[in-house]
XYZ file of C-alpha atoms in Angstrom:
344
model
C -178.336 -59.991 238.942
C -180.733 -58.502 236.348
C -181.469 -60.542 233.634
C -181.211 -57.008 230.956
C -178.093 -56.804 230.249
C -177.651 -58.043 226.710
C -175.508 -59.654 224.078
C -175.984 -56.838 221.560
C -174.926 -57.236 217.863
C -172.079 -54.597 217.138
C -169.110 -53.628 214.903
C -165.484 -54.314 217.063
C -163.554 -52.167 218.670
C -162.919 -49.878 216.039
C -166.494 -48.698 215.261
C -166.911 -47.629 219.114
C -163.927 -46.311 218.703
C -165.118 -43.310 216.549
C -167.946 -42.335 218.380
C -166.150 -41.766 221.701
C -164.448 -38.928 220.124
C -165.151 -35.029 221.359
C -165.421 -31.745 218.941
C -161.283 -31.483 218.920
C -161.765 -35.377 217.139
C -159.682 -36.770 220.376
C -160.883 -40.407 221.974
C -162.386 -39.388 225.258
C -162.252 -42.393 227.853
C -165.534 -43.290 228.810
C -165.200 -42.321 232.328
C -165.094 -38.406 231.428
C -167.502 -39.097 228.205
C -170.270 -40.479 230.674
C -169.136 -38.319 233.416
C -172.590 -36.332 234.926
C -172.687 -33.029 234.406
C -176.090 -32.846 236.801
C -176.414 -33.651 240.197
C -179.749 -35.691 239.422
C -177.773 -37.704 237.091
C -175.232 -39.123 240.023
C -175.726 -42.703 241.008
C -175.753 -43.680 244.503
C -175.200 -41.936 247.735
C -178.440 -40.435 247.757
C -178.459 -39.214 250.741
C -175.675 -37.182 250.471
C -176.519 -36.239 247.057
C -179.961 -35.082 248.105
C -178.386 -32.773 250.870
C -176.231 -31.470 248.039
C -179.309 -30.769 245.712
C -180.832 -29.036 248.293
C -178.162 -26.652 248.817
C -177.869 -26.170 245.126
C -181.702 -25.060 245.875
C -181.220 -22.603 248.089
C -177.998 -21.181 247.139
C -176.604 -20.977 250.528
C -173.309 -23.652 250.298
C -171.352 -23.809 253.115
C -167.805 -25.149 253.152
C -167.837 -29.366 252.534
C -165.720 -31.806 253.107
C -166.683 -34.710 250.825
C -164.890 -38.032 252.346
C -164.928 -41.702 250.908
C -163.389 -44.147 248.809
C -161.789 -43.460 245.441
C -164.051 -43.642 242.560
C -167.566 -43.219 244.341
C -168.838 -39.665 242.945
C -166.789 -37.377 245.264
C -165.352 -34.980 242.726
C -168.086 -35.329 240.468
C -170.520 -34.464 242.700
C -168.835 -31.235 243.478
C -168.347 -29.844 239.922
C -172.366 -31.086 239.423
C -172.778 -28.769 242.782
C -171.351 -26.059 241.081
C -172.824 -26.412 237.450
C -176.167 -26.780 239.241
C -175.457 -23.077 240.916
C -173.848 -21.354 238.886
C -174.554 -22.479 235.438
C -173.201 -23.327 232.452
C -170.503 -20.800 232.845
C -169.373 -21.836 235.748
C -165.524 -22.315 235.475
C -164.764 -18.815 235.783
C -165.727 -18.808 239.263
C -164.202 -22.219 240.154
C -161.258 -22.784 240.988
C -159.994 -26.957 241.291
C -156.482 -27.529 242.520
C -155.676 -31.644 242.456
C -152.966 -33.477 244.074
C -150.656 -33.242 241.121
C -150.320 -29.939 241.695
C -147.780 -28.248 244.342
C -150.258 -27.660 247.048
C -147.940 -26.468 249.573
C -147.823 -23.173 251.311
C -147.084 -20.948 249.025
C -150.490 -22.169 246.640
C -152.093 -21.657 249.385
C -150.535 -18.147 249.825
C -150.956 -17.104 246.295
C -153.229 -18.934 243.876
C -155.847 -19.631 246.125
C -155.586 -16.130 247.955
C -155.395 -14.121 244.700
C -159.013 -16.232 243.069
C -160.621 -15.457 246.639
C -159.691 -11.614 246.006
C -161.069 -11.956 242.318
C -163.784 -10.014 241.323
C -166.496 -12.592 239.579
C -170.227 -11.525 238.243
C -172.580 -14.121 240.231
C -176.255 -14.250 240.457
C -176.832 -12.471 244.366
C -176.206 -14.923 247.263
C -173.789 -17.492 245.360
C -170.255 -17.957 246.068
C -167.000 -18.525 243.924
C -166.018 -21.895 244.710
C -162.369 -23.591 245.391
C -162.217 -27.313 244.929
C -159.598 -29.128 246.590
C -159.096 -32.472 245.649
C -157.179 -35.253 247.561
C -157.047 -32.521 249.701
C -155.803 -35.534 252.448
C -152.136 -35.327 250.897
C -152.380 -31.667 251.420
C -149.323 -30.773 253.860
C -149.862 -29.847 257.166
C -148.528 -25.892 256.830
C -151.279 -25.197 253.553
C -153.677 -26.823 256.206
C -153.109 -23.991 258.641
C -152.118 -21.460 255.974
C -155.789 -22.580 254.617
C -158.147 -22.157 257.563
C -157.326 -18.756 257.917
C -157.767 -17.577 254.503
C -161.244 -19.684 254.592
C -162.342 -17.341 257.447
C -161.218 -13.893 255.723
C -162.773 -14.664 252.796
C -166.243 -16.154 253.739
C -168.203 -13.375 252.055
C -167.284 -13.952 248.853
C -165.696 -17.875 249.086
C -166.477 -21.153 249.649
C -164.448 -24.246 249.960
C -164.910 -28.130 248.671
C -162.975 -30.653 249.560
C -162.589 -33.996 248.543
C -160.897 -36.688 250.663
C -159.926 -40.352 251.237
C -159.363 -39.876 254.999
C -161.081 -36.938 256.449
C -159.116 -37.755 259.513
C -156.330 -36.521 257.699
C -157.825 -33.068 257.792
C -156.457 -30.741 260.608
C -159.182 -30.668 263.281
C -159.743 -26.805 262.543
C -160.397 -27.316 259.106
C -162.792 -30.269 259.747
C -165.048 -27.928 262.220
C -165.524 -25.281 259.637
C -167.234 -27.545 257.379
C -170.210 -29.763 256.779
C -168.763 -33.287 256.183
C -170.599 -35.416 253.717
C -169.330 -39.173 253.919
C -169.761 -40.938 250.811
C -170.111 -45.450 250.594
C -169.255 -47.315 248.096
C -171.405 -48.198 245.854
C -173.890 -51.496 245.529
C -173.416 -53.733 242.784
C -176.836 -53.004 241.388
C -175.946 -49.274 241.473
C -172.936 -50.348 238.890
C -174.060 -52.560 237.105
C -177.418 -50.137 236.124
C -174.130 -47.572 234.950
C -172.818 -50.394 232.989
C -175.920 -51.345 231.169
C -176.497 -47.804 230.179
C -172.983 -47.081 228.740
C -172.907 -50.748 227.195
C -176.274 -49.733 225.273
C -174.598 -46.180 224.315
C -171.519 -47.722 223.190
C -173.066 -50.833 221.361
C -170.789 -53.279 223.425
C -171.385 -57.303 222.518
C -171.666 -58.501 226.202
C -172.230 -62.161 227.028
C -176.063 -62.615 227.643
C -176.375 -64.899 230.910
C -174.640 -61.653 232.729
C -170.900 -62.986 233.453
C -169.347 -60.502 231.743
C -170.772 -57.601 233.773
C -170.669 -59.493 237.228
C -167.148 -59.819 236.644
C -166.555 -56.346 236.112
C -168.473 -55.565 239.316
C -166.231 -58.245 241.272
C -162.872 -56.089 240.105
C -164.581 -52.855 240.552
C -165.726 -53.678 244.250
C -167.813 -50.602 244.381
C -165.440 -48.217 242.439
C -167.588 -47.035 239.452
C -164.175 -45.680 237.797
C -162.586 -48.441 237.782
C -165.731 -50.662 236.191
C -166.515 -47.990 233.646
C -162.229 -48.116 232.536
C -162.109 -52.525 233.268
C -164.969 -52.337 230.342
C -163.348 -49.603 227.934
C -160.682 -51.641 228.239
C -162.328 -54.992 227.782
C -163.906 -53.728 224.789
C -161.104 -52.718 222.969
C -158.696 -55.296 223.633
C -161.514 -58.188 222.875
C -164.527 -56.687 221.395
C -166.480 -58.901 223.832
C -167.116 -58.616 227.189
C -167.132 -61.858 229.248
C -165.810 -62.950 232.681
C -162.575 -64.676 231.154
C -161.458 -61.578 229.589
C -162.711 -59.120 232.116
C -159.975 -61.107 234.402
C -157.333 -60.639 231.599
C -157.665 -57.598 231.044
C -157.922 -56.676 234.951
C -155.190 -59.132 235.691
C -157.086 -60.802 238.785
C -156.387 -64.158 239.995
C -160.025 -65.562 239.109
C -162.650 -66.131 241.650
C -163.673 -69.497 240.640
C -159.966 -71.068 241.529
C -160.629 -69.612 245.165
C -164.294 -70.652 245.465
C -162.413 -74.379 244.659
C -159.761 -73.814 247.386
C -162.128 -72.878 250.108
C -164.119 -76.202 249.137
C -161.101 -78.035 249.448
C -160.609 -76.292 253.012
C -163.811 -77.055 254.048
C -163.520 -80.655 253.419
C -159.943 -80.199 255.568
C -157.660 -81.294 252.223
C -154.933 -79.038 252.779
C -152.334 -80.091 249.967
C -154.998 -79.627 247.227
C -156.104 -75.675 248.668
C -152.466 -75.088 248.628
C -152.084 -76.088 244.999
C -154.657 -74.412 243.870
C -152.643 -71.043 245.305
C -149.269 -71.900 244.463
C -150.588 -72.483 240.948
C -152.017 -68.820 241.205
C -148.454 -67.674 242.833
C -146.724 -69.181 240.031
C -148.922 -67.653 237.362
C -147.074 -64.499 238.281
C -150.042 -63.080 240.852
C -148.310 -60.775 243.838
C -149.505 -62.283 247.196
C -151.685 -59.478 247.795
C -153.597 -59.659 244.965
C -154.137 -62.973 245.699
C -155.352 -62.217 249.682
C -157.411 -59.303 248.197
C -159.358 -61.927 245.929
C -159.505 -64.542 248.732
C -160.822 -61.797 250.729
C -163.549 -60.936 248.441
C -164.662 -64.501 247.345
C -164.956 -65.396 251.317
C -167.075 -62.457 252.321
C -169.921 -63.593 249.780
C -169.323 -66.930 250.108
C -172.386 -68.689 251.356
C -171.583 -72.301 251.112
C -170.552 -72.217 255.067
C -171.759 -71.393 258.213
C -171.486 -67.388 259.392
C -169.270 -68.301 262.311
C -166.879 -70.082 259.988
C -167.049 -67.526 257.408
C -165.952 -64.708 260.184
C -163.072 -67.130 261.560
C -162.025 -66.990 258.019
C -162.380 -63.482 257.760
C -160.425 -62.817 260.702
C -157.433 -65.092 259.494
C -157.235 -63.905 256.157
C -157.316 -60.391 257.634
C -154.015 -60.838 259.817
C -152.290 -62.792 256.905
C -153.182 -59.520 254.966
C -151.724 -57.604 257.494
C -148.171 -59.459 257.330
C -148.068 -58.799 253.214
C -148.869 -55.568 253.798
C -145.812 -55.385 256.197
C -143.510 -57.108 253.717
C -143.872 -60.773 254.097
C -144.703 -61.605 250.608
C -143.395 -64.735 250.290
C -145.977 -68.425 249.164
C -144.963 -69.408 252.902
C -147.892 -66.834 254.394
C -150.387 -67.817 252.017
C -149.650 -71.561 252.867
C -149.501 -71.030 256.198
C -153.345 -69.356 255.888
C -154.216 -72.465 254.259
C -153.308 -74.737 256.978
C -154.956 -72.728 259.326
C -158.361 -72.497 257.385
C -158.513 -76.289 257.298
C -157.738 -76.212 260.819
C -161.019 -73.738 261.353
C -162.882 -75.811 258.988
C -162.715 -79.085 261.655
């Protein structure tokens, strides 16, 4: 972890307050305020970014599929693609349909027919552009209705969509574009992000680093959700440190599990499973309590690798079980017992 990030003398809450404010005088959140607007100024995925920048280059974009977890670049990168081609102007020729919207057939049908049939003044050899985002929830009907109008209108049209799950994206669709897949991102990659905004923002943040690896630990490579865990840090506490990051995030804290997998380790089952009823009792749903075991174990170095993936592999099915409904402190004891058991 880099040693820059700083404990920087500033004025609370309050004075940030008024300088994340736009021209109407409303508090942006920081995610749009330090949104890029450039495709150079993206971080991570640079493969797929450089792929993009080339096409924004030439001029010649074909239809994308952009696919990858939430909070990674995906829409961002595509309205950076299209400022990059079409300039500072370029909303008139782009059109960007979410998934609060009714995306059925009948969007597909009209909205998204009648922009395709609008006449729009571009430079020669660029395209209007229709961004789809979640475009997985997308219903299977618009997904048909949609593959045709993407061939009738090729001339003058091109499509980007953004994903969780491209398999979730009828087969024909998927064939007619280039697919970019997009990772999460490292924790040097956020925290870099952080350290930038934190200097823009004059944010007090403890000096030996906790605060910000914290922040990366909730975040787990979701640079929207570290950018809003420190907003949100900073105004409730006007400091950032680990013990309020996990306030404010509401995550049973890592230390407690890197105790109970000692105590599993050394085989003493009664004192893991206090450590995790004390968590359950705290008010913690079982899966957020798997999700941070999960986390702590996969960078946990004090044991050997084939213990660490026998753990992995049991917390995984008791994961499983919560996920199907069995939320109750009798799975997470019963993981317990059989850690201790692996740990022999």
């Amino acid at each position: 972890m880099s040693s820059s990030a700083m404990e920087i003398d500033s004025q609370p809450a309050k004075a940030a307050a008024t300088s994340a404010t736009n021209e109407d005088g409303y508090i942006l959140p920081w995610v749009e305020k330090y949104r890029p607007e450039y495709l150079k100024d993206i971080v991570g995925n640079e493969d797929a970014v450089s792929r993009l920048e080339t096409i924004a280059r030439d001029g010649n974009l074909p239809n994308i599929i952009l696919t990858g977890m939430p909070g990674i670049g995906k829409t961002t990168s595509i309205l950076c693609l299209a400022h990059d081609l079409l300039g500072s102007s370029y909303k008139d020729a782009v059109l960007e349909l979410n998934a609060s919207d009714d995306r059925g057939i009948e969007v597909v049908r009209s909205r998204i027919k009648a922009f395709a049939q609008k006449k729009v003044t571009l430079p020669p050899g660029k395209h209007k552009i229709v961004i789809l985002d979640e475009a997985d929830s997308m219903t299977g009907g618009a997904q048909q209705a949609l593959r045709r109008t993407m061939e009738i209108y090729s001339n003058t049209t091109r499509f980007a969509l953004a994903c969780n799950q491209s398999s979730k994206i009828i087969e024909p669709i998927q064939s007619r574009c280039a697919v970019l897949r997009y990772t999460k991102l490292t924790d040097a990659q956020v925290l870099s992000r952080l350290e930038e905004i934190c200097r823009m923002e004059n944010v007090s943040v403890q000096s030996n680093d906790e605060g910000l690896e914290a922040l990366i630990f909730t975040a787990d490579g979701d640079m929207r959700q570290a950018i809003n865990n420190l907003q949100s840090t900073h105004y409730g506490f006007g400091y950032v440190n680990a013990e309020n990051v996990f306030k404010i995030c509401d995550q049973p804290h890592p230390v407690v599990v890197q105790h109970m997998l000692e105590h599993c380790g050394k085989g003493k089952v009664d004192d893991a499973v206090t450590l995790v009823e004390q968590l359950y009792d705290q008010g913690y749903s079982s899966l957020d309590i798997i999700t941070t075991i999960f986390r702590v174990t996969r960078n946990y170095n004090e044991m050997s690798e084939q213990i660490r993936l026998d753990y992995l592999k049991e917390i995984g099915f008791t994961h499983m079980r919560i996920l199907e409904g069995h939320q109750s402190i009798i799975q997470l004891s019963g993981m317990i017992a059989k850690l201790c058991d692996l740990a022999k």
